[in-house]
PDB file of C-alpha atoms and ligand atoms in Angstrom:
ATOM      1  CA  MET U  12     -14.006  18.030   7.816  1.00 72.00           C
ATOM      2  CA  ARG U  13     -10.787  16.014   7.898  1.00 92.00           C
ATOM      3  CA  GLY U  14     -10.982  12.365   8.866  1.00 95.00           C
ATOM      4  CA  ARG U  15      -9.883  10.906  12.178  1.00 97.00           C
ATOM      5  CA  LEU U  16      -8.004   7.628  12.249  1.00 98.00           C
ATOM      6  CA  VAL U  17      -6.410   5.071  14.489  1.00 98.00           C
ATOM      7  CA  VAL U  18      -3.900   2.847  12.702  1.00 98.00           C
ATOM      8  CA  GLY U  19      -2.073  -0.061  14.309  1.00 98.00           C
ATOM      9  CA  ASN U  20       1.529  -0.801  13.329  1.00 98.00           C
ATOM     10  CA  TRP U  21       2.210  -4.398  14.294  1.00 98.00           C
ATOM     11  CA  LYS U  22       5.894  -4.097  13.322  1.00 98.00           C
ATOM     12  CA  MET U  23       7.603  -7.526  13.072  1.00 98.00           C
ATOM     13  CA  HIS U  24       5.283  -9.261  15.526  1.00 98.00           C
ATOM     14  CA  GLY U  25       2.900 -12.139  15.067  1.00 95.00           C
ATOM     15  CA  GLU U  26       2.487 -15.749  14.023  1.00 97.00           C
ATOM     16  CA  LEU U  27      -0.422 -17.219  12.130  1.00 97.00           C
ATOM     17  CA  ALA U  28      -2.600 -18.455  14.997  1.00 97.00           C
ATOM     18  CA  ALA U  29      -2.101 -15.349  17.160  1.00 97.00           C
ATOM     19  CA  THR U  30      -2.776 -12.940  14.282  1.00 98.00           C
ATOM     20  CA  ALA U  31      -5.973 -14.864  13.468  1.00 98.00           C
ATOM     21  CA  ARG U  32      -7.150 -14.398  17.070  1.00 98.00           C
ATOM     22  CA  LEU U  33      -6.241 -10.708  17.107  1.00 98.00           C
ATOM     23  CA  LEU U  34      -7.930  -9.997  13.768  1.00 98.00           C
ATOM     24  CA  GLN U  35     -11.089 -11.816  14.837  1.00 98.00           C
ATOM     25  CA  ALA U  36     -11.249  -9.991  18.168  1.00 98.00           C
ATOM     26  CA  LEU U  37     -10.878  -6.597  16.476  1.00 98.00           C
ATOM     27  CA  LYS U  38     -13.373  -7.418  13.747  1.00 97.00           C
ATOM     28  CA  ALA U  39     -15.953  -8.643  16.248  1.00 97.00           C
ATOM     29  CA  ALA U  40     -15.747  -5.548  18.455  1.00 97.00           C
ATOM     30  CA  LEU U  41     -15.276  -2.664  16.012  1.00 97.00           C
ATOM     31  CA  THR U  42     -18.299  -0.995  14.484  1.00 95.00           C
ATOM     32  CA  PRO U  43     -18.242   1.870  11.987  1.00 95.00           C
ATOM     33  CA  VAL U  44     -18.124   5.364  13.490  1.00 95.00           C
ATOM     34  CA  GLU U  45     -18.981   8.373  11.362  1.00 95.00           C
ATOM     35  CA  GLY U  46     -15.889  10.454  10.573  1.00 95.00           C
ATOM     36  CA  CYS U  47     -13.482   7.822  11.962  1.00 97.00           C
ATOM     37  CA  ALA U  48     -11.411   5.118  10.276  1.00 97.00           C
ATOM     38  CA  PHE U  49      -9.553   2.216  11.838  1.00 98.00           C
ATOM     39  CA  ALA U  50      -6.811   0.092  10.311  1.00 98.00           C
ATOM     40  CA  VAL U  51      -3.966  -2.296  11.053  1.00 98.00           C
ATOM     41  CA  CYS U  52      -0.667  -2.377   9.171  1.00 98.00           C
ATOM     42  CA  VAL U  53       0.455  -5.988   9.365  1.00 98.00           C
ATOM     43  CA  PRO U  54       3.674  -7.763   8.288  1.00 98.00           C
ATOM     44  CA  PHE U  55       3.670  -8.645   4.549  1.00 98.00           C
ATOM     45  CA  PRO U  56       3.123 -12.413   5.086  1.00 98.00           C
ATOM     46  CA  TYR U  57      -0.126 -11.760   6.966  1.00 98.00           C
ATOM     47  CA  LEU U  58      -1.734  -9.499   4.349  1.00 98.00           C
ATOM     48  CA  ALA U  59      -3.697 -12.337   2.746  1.00 98.00           C
ATOM     49  CA  GLN U  60      -4.926 -13.391   6.169  1.00 98.00           C
ATOM     50  CA  ALA U  61      -5.925  -9.819   7.051  1.00 98.00           C
ATOM     51  CA  ALA U  62      -7.733  -9.387   3.722  1.00 98.00           C
ATOM     52  CA  GLU U  63      -9.639 -12.615   4.255  1.00 98.00           C
ATOM     53  CA  ALA U  64     -10.493 -11.924   7.898  1.00 98.00           C
ATOM     54  CA  LEU U  65     -11.372  -8.235   7.650  1.00 98.00           C
ATOM     55  CA  ARG U  66     -13.213  -7.925   4.332  1.00 96.00           C
ATOM     56  CA  GLY U  67     -16.528  -6.178   4.978  1.00 94.00           C
ATOM     57  CA  SER U  68     -15.548  -5.112   8.514  1.00 96.00           C
ATOM     58  CA  ALA U  69     -14.995  -1.666  10.033  1.00 97.00           C
ATOM     59  CA  LEU U  70     -11.233  -2.306  10.054  1.00 98.00           C
ATOM     60  CA  ALA U  71      -9.066  -1.636   6.994  1.00 98.00           C
ATOM     61  CA  TRP U  72      -5.567  -3.013   6.550  1.00 98.00           C
ATOM     62  CA  GLY U  73      -2.268  -1.969   5.095  1.00 98.00           C
ATOM     63  CA  ALA U  74       1.474  -2.575   4.966  1.00 98.00           C
ATOM     64  CA  GLN U  75       4.367  -1.126   6.926  1.00 98.00           C
ATOM     65  CA  ASP U  76       6.550  -0.275   3.935  1.00 98.00           C
ATOM     66  CA  LEU U  77       6.701  -0.567   0.148  1.00 98.00           C
ATOM     67  CA  SER U  78       9.307  -0.290  -2.571  1.00 98.00           C
ATOM     68  CA  GLU U  79       9.951   3.034  -4.224  1.00 98.00           C
ATOM     69  CA  HIS U  80      10.017   1.071  -7.521  1.00 98.00           C
ATOM     70  CA  ASP U  81       6.988  -0.246  -9.382  1.00 98.00           C
ATOM     71  CA  ALA U  82       8.564  -3.541 -10.574  1.00 98.00           C
ATOM     72  CA  GLY U  83      11.909  -5.024 -11.516  1.00 98.00           C
ATOM     73  CA  ALA U  84      15.074  -6.660 -10.230  1.00 98.00           C
ATOM     74  CA  PHE U  85      14.778  -5.543  -6.617  1.00 98.00           C
ATOM     75  CA  THR U  86      15.228  -8.717  -4.578  1.00 98.00           C
ATOM     76  CA  GLY U  87      13.227  -8.744  -1.372  1.00 97.00           C
ATOM     77  CA  GLU U  88      11.209  -5.643  -2.203  1.00 98.00           C
ATOM     78  CA  VAL U  89       7.399  -5.432  -2.339  1.00 98.00           C
ATOM     79  CA  SER U  90       5.676  -3.064  -4.758  1.00 98.00           C
ATOM     80  CA  GLY U  91       2.597  -0.940  -4.227  1.00 98.00           C
ATOM     81  CA  ASN U  92       0.707  -2.928  -6.882  1.00 98.00           C
ATOM     82  CA  MET U  93       1.434  -6.147  -4.967  1.00 98.00           C
ATOM     83  CA  LEU U  94      -0.072  -4.532  -1.874  1.00 98.00           C
ATOM     84  CA  ARG U  95      -3.128  -3.544  -3.884  1.00 98.00           C
ATOM     85  CA  ASP U  96      -3.528  -7.196  -4.911  1.00 98.00           C
ATOM     86  CA  PHE U  97      -4.273  -7.813  -1.228  1.00 98.00           C
ATOM     87  CA  ALA U  98      -6.689  -4.857  -1.093  1.00 98.00           C
ATOM     88  CA  CYS U  99      -4.425  -2.818   1.174  1.00 98.00           C
ATOM     89  CA  ARG U 100      -5.668   0.699   1.731  1.00 98.00           C
ATOM     90  CA  TYR U 101      -2.618   2.095   3.532  1.00 98.00           C
ATOM     91  CA  ALA U 102       1.173   1.883   3.434  1.00 98.00           C
ATOM     92  CA  ILE U 103       3.396   3.380   6.104  1.00 98.00           C
ATOM     93  CA  VAL U 104       6.262   5.376   4.575  1.00 98.00           C
ATOM     94  CA  GLY U 105       9.460   6.624   6.211  1.00 98.00           C
ATOM     95  CA  HIS U 106       8.889   5.122   9.660  1.00 98.00           C
ATOM     96  CA  SER U 107      11.775   6.058  11.943  1.00 97.00           C
ATOM     97  CA  GLU U 108      12.756   2.385  12.294  1.00 98.00           C
ATOM     98  CA  ARG U 109      13.176   2.265   8.499  1.00 98.00           C
ATOM     99  CA  ARG U 110      15.189   5.481   8.655  1.00 97.00           C
ATOM    100  CA  THR U 111      17.469   4.527  11.557  1.00 95.00           C
ATOM    101  CA  LEU U 112      17.823   0.762  11.036  1.00 97.00           C
ATOM    102  CA  HIS U 113      17.573   0.493   7.242  1.00 97.00           C
ATOM    103  CA  GLY U 114      19.235   3.671   6.013  1.00 96.00           C
ATOM    104  CA  GLU U 115      16.112   5.318   4.629  1.00 98.00           C
ATOM    105  CA  THR U 116      16.304   9.055   4.058  1.00 98.00           C
ATOM    106  CA  ASP U 117      14.121  12.031   3.249  1.00 98.00           C
ATOM    107  CA  ARG U 118      14.706  11.149  -0.406  1.00 98.00           C
ATOM    108  CA  THR U 119      13.415   7.597  -0.035  1.00 98.00           C
ATOM    109  CA  ALA U 120      10.388   8.818   1.920  1.00 98.00           C
ATOM    110  CA  GLY U 121       9.544  11.166  -0.964  1.00 98.00           C
ATOM    111  CA  ALA U 122      10.036   8.399  -3.538  1.00 98.00           C
ATOM    112  CA  LYS U 123       7.914   5.912  -1.559  1.00 98.00           C
ATOM    113  CA  LEU U 124       5.186   8.516  -1.128  1.00 98.00           C
ATOM    114  CA  GLY U 125       5.045   8.740  -4.933  1.00 98.00           C
ATOM    115  CA  ALA U 126       5.091   4.947  -5.356  1.00 98.00           C
ATOM    116  CA  ALA U 127       2.209   4.485  -2.910  1.00 98.00           C
ATOM    117  CA  LEU U 128       0.090   7.078  -4.699  1.00 98.00           C
ATOM    118  CA  ARG U 129       0.825   5.568  -8.118  1.00 98.00           C
ATOM    119  CA  SER U 130      -0.614   2.292  -6.803  1.00 98.00           C
ATOM    120  CA  GLY U 131      -3.733   3.861  -5.350  1.00 98.00           C
ATOM    121  CA  LEU U 132      -2.612   3.374  -1.744  1.00 98.00           C
ATOM    122  CA  THR U 133      -2.955   5.999   0.961  1.00 98.00           C
ATOM    123  CA  PRO U 134       0.530   6.625   2.301  1.00 98.00           C
ATOM    124  CA  ILE U 135       0.989   7.351   6.002  1.00 98.00           C
ATOM    125  CA  VAL U 136       4.215   9.332   5.963  1.00 98.00           C
ATOM    126  CA  CYS U 137       6.108   9.490   9.247  1.00 98.00           C
ATOM    127  CA  VAL U 138       8.164  12.469  10.363  1.00 98.00           C
ATOM    128  CA  GLY U 139       9.705  13.278  13.713  1.00 98.00           C
ATOM    129  CA  GLU U 140      12.838  14.324  15.547  1.00 98.00           C
ATOM    130  CA  THR U 141      15.289  12.334  17.670  1.00 98.00           C
ATOM    131  CA  LEU U 142      15.860  13.117  21.331  1.00 97.00           C
ATOM    132  CA  ALA U 143      19.196  14.800  20.544  1.00 98.00           C
ATOM    133  CA  GLU U 144      17.513  16.991  17.930  1.00 98.00           C
ATOM    134  CA  ARG U 145      14.770  17.991  20.389  1.00 98.00           C
ATOM    135  CA  GLU U 146      17.303  18.753  23.112  1.00 97.00           C
ATOM    136  CA  ARG U 147      19.278  20.935  20.702  1.00 98.00           C
ATOM    137  CA  GLY U 148      16.076  22.895  19.963  1.00 98.00           C
ATOM    138  CA  ASP U 149      16.008  21.574  16.395  1.00 98.00           C
ATOM    139  CA  THR U 150      12.550  19.951  16.384  1.00 98.00           C
ATOM    140  CA  GLU U 151      10.984  22.442  13.987  1.00 98.00           C
ATOM    141  CA  ALA U 152      14.032  22.535  11.724  1.00 98.00           C
ATOM    142  CA  VAL U 153      13.948  18.730  11.400  1.00 98.00           C
ATOM    143  CA  LEU U 154      10.199  18.675  10.705  1.00 98.00           C
ATOM    144  CA  ALA U 155      10.601  21.464   8.150  1.00 98.00           C
ATOM    145  CA  ARG U 156      13.380  19.541   6.375  1.00 98.00           C
ATOM    146  CA  GLN U 157      11.348  16.329   6.297  1.00 98.00           C
ATOM    147  CA  ILE U 158       8.162  18.045   5.066  1.00 98.00           C
ATOM    148  CA  ASP U 159       9.994  20.141   2.485  1.00 98.00           C
ATOM    149  CA  ALA U 160      11.589  16.984   1.059  1.00 98.00           C
ATOM    150  CA  LEU U 161       8.115  15.485   0.530  1.00 98.00           C
ATOM    151  CA  LEU U 162       6.843  18.668  -1.086  1.00 98.00           C
ATOM    152  CA  GLN U 163       9.877  18.894  -3.335  1.00 98.00           C
ATOM    153  CA  ALA U 164       9.664  15.237  -4.368  1.00 98.00           C
ATOM    154  CA  GLN U 165       5.943  14.953  -5.088  1.00 98.00           C
ATOM    155  CA  GLY U 166       4.389  18.422  -4.866  1.00 98.00           C
ATOM    156  CA  VAL U 167       1.824  19.597  -2.352  1.00 98.00           C
ATOM    157  CA  GLY U 168      -0.995  17.919  -4.327  1.00 98.00           C
ATOM    158  CA  ALA U 169       0.369  14.528  -3.221  1.00 98.00           C
ATOM    159  CA  LEU U 170      -0.501  15.398   0.369  1.00 98.00           C
ATOM    160  CA  ALA U 171      -4.164  15.791  -0.561  1.00 98.00           C
ATOM    161  CA  ARG U 172      -4.196  11.978  -0.936  1.00 97.00           C
ATOM    162  CA  SER U 173      -1.932  11.161   2.019  1.00 98.00           C
ATOM    163  CA  LEU U 174      -1.796  11.061   5.784  1.00 98.00           C
ATOM    164  CA  LEU U 175       1.063  12.286   7.921  1.00 98.00           C
ATOM    165  CA  ALA U 176       2.153  10.893  11.259  1.00 98.00           C
ATOM    166  CA  TYR U 177       4.170  12.943  13.714  1.00 98.00           C
ATOM    167  CA  GLU U 178       6.263  10.343  15.489  1.00 98.00           C
ATOM    168  CA  PRO U 179       8.960  11.773  17.749  1.00 98.00           C
ATOM    169  CA  VAL U 180      11.680   9.117  17.676  1.00 98.00           C
ATOM    170  CA  TRP U 181      12.249   9.459  21.426  1.00 98.00           C
ATOM    171  CA  ALA U 182       8.635   8.444  22.072  1.00 98.00           C
ATOM    172  CA  ILE U 183       8.488   5.349  19.861  1.00 97.00           C
ATOM    173  CA  GLY U 184       8.489   2.159  21.897  1.00 94.00           C
ATOM    174  CA  THR U 185       9.975   3.926  24.920  1.00 96.00           C
ATOM    175  CA  GLY U 186       6.924   4.564  27.088  1.00 94.00           C
ATOM    176  CA  HIS U 187       7.790   8.296  27.000  1.00 95.00           C
ATOM    177  CA  THR U 188       4.737   9.767  25.290  1.00 96.00           C
ATOM    178  CA  ALA U 189       4.832  13.370  24.078  1.00 97.00           C
ATOM    179  CA  THR U 190       2.609  15.556  26.211  1.00 98.00           C
ATOM    180  CA  PRO U 191      -0.579  16.706  24.478  1.00 98.00           C
ATOM    181  CA  ASP U 192       0.953  20.174  24.342  1.00 98.00           C
ATOM    182  CA  GLN U 193       4.181  18.942  22.712  1.00 98.00           C
ATOM    183  CA  ALA U 194       2.155  16.951  20.184  1.00 98.00           C
ATOM    184  CA  GLN U 195      -0.131  19.891  19.429  1.00 98.00           C
ATOM    185  CA  ARG U 196       2.806  22.251  18.841  1.00 98.00           C
ATOM    186  CA  ALA U 197       4.474  19.847  16.431  1.00 98.00           C
ATOM    187  CA  HIS U 198       1.226  19.105  14.588  1.00 98.00           C
ATOM    188  CA  ALA U 199       0.438  22.807  14.269  1.00 98.00           C
ATOM    189  CA  PHE U 200       3.940  23.420  12.933  1.00 98.00           C
ATOM    190  CA  ILE U 201       3.564  20.616  10.367  1.00 98.00           C
ATOM    191  CA  ARG U 202       0.185  21.929   9.244  1.00 98.00           C
ATOM    192  CA  GLY U 203       1.522  25.476   9.034  1.00 98.00           C
ATOM    193  CA  ARG U 204       4.477  24.378   6.911  1.00 98.00           C
ATOM    194  CA  ILE U 205       2.141  22.696   4.438  1.00 98.00           C
ATOM    195  CA  ALA U 206      -0.306  25.616   4.565  1.00 98.00           C
ATOM    196  CA  ALA U 207       2.462  27.843   3.232  1.00 98.00           C
ATOM    197  CA  ALA U 208       2.274  25.722   0.053  1.00 98.00           C
ATOM    198  CA  ASP U 209      -1.511  25.168   0.026  1.00 98.00           C
ATOM    199  CA  ALA U 210      -3.806  26.254   2.861  1.00 98.00           C
ATOM    200  CA  ALA U 211      -6.776  24.132   1.771  1.00 98.00           C
ATOM    201  CA  ILE U 212      -4.716  20.928   1.532  1.00 98.00           C
ATOM    202  CA  ALA U 213      -3.170  21.626   4.934  1.00 98.00           C
ATOM    203  CA  ALA U 214      -6.575  22.209   6.522  1.00 98.00           C
ATOM    204  CA  ASP U 215      -7.892  18.891   5.152  1.00 98.00           C
ATOM    205  CA  LEU U 216      -4.804  16.809   5.956  1.00 98.00           C
ATOM    206  CA  SER U 217      -5.121  14.294   8.783  1.00 98.00           C
ATOM    207  CA  VAL U 218      -2.021  14.278  10.991  1.00 98.00           C
ATOM    208  CA  LEU U 219      -1.726  11.321  13.365  1.00 98.00           C
ATOM    209  CA  TYR U 220       0.369  11.248  16.504  1.00 98.00           C
ATOM    210  CA  GLY U 221       2.547   8.184  17.176  1.00 98.00           C
ATOM    211  CA  GLY U 222       4.810   7.348  20.085  1.00 98.00           C
ATOM    212  CA  SER U 223       3.776   5.288  23.113  1.00 97.00           C
ATOM    213  CA  VAL U 224       0.052   5.991  22.769  1.00 98.00           C
ATOM    214  CA  LYS U 225      -1.860   3.887  25.296  1.00 97.00           C
ATOM    215  CA  SER U 226      -5.467   3.575  26.359  1.00 96.00           C
ATOM    216  CA  SER U 227      -4.617   5.808  29.347  1.00 97.00           C
ATOM    217  CA  ASN U 228      -3.300   8.775  27.334  1.00 97.00           C
ATOM    218  CA  ALA U 229      -5.107   8.478  23.985  1.00 98.00           C
ATOM    219  CA  ARG U 230      -8.106  10.577  24.859  1.00 97.00           C
ATOM    220  CA  GLU U 231      -6.060  13.570  26.004  1.00 98.00           C
ATOM    221  CA  LEU U 232      -3.825  13.430  22.932  1.00 98.00           C
ATOM    222  CA  PHE U 233      -6.774  13.078  20.550  1.00 98.00           C
ATOM    223  CA  SER U 234      -8.489  16.069  22.150  1.00 97.00           C
ATOM    224  CA  MET U 235      -5.839  18.439  20.753  1.00 98.00           C
ATOM    225  CA  PRO U 236      -7.133  20.427  17.783  1.00 97.00           C
ATOM    226  CA  ASP U 237      -4.432  19.406  15.301  1.00 98.00           C
ATOM    227  CA  VAL U 238      -4.162  15.757  16.414  1.00 98.00           C
ATOM    228  CA  ASP U 239      -6.413  13.738  14.128  1.00 98.00           C
ATOM    229  CA  GLY U 240      -5.766  10.313  15.591  1.00 98.00           C
ATOM    230  CA  GLY U 241      -2.894   7.959  16.259  1.00 98.00           C
ATOM    231  CA  LEU U 242      -0.379   5.524  14.814  1.00 98.00           C
ATOM    232  CA  ILE U 243      -0.130   2.845  17.462  1.00 98.00           C
ATOM    233  CA  GLY U 244       2.748   0.377  17.811  1.00 98.00           C
ATOM    234  CA  GLY U 245       2.972  -1.747  20.956  1.00 97.00           C
ATOM    235  CA  ALA U 246      -0.589  -1.111  22.121  1.00 98.00           C
ATOM    236  CA  SER U 247      -1.986  -2.352  18.802  1.00 98.00           C
ATOM    237  CA  LEU U 248      -0.906  -5.915  19.613  1.00 98.00           C
ATOM    238  CA  ALA U 249      -3.456  -6.399  22.399  1.00 97.00           C
ATOM    239  CA  ALA U 250      -7.069  -6.272  21.228  1.00 98.00           C
ATOM    240  CA  GLY U 251      -8.372  -4.658  24.417  1.00 98.00           C
ATOM    241  CA  ASP U 252      -5.802  -1.851  24.349  1.00 98.00           C
ATOM    242  CA  PHE U 253      -6.254  -1.134  20.649  1.00 98.00           C
ATOM    243  CA  LEU U 254     -10.044  -1.135  20.944  1.00 98.00           C
ATOM    244  CA  ALA U 255      -9.871   1.262  23.895  1.00 98.00           C
ATOM    245  CA  ILE U 256      -7.719   3.624  21.809  1.00 98.00           C
ATOM    246  CA  CYS U 257     -10.235   3.378  18.933  1.00 98.00           C
ATOM    247  CA  ALA U 258     -13.003   4.176  21.424  1.00 97.00           C
ATOM    248  CA  ALA U 259     -11.059   7.214  22.658  1.00 97.00           C
ATOM    249  CA  LEU U 260     -11.003   8.527  19.085  1.00 97.00           C
ATOM    250  CA  SER U 261     -14.712   7.878  18.584  1.00 93.00           C
ATOM    251  CA  GLN U 262     -15.546   9.814  21.768  1.00 87.00           C
ATOM    252  CA  ARG U 263     -13.449  12.871  20.880  1.00 76.00           C
TER     253      ARG U 263
HETATM  254  C1  PEP S  16       5.192   3.071  15.918  1.00 77.19           C
HETATM  255  O1  PEP S  16       5.856   2.066  15.744  1.00 77.19           O
HETATM  256  O2  PEP S  16       4.816   3.731  14.952  1.00 77.19           O
HETATM  257  C2  PEP S  16       4.848   3.455  17.288  1.00 77.19           C
HETATM  258  C3  PEP S  16       4.221   4.585  17.471  1.00 77.19           C
HETATM  259  O3  PEP S  16       5.199   2.587  18.272  1.00 77.19           O
HETATM  260  P1  PEP S  16       4.757   2.670  19.828  1.00 77.19           P
HETATM  261  O4  PEP S  16       3.296   2.987  19.881  1.00 77.19           O
HETATM  262  O5  PEP S  16       5.072   1.299  20.370  1.00 77.19           O
HETATM  263  O6  PEP S  16       5.589   3.747  20.463  1.00 77.19           O
END
């Protein structure tokens, strides 16, 4: 049975005292749930703090990005092996904010997927269409292009050790959540596209939904058959909201 997960993406939020409080509150309240995993992807400077605070807890931690390179003259970049030094389990790859604000492409997502796997990290690869693409009826074409680029870059076997996140760009940080039906259709399409390359890998692949998930809509979204959990931005910054979303996953 494929795993279910809730992963927080803190984005560029936090300062030392507030992150300490948030980590402690999550650690104190979260208990292990069979078949479920919980994690937070924190800004790079807080990885040591997360590792220290969360070791031995039911909450794993990870990063929001990594370099496609393993080492070298790449000023400002952070490698997968550096993330492993802080016992990261996950690295987000190809988030739409990296794509739209930092010029990342399908090619870089494929390269970063490979870099994460080489370092023993579990990549959480984000795909999703913009509002204009959805309105043009291009949602499936965009998802197909993004998935095919991953398959071409790293082969379908890479997805056996990865997670995907369907994150419609129009839903991220906007308060406009995809309906459970819209999410289910996109997730089923993604799974079907991968199944064409390897049905067993597709069946085992966890696909998270991301885009304005809140405690009020999480349960309905997580009840869809191809939605295996969530990637949570804004609502992961308040302990009560994030814990309620984790509880919604546990009760599915
Ligand atoms: C995200 O940043 O991945 C995200 C889903 O953000 P939000 O939940 O705030 O829409």
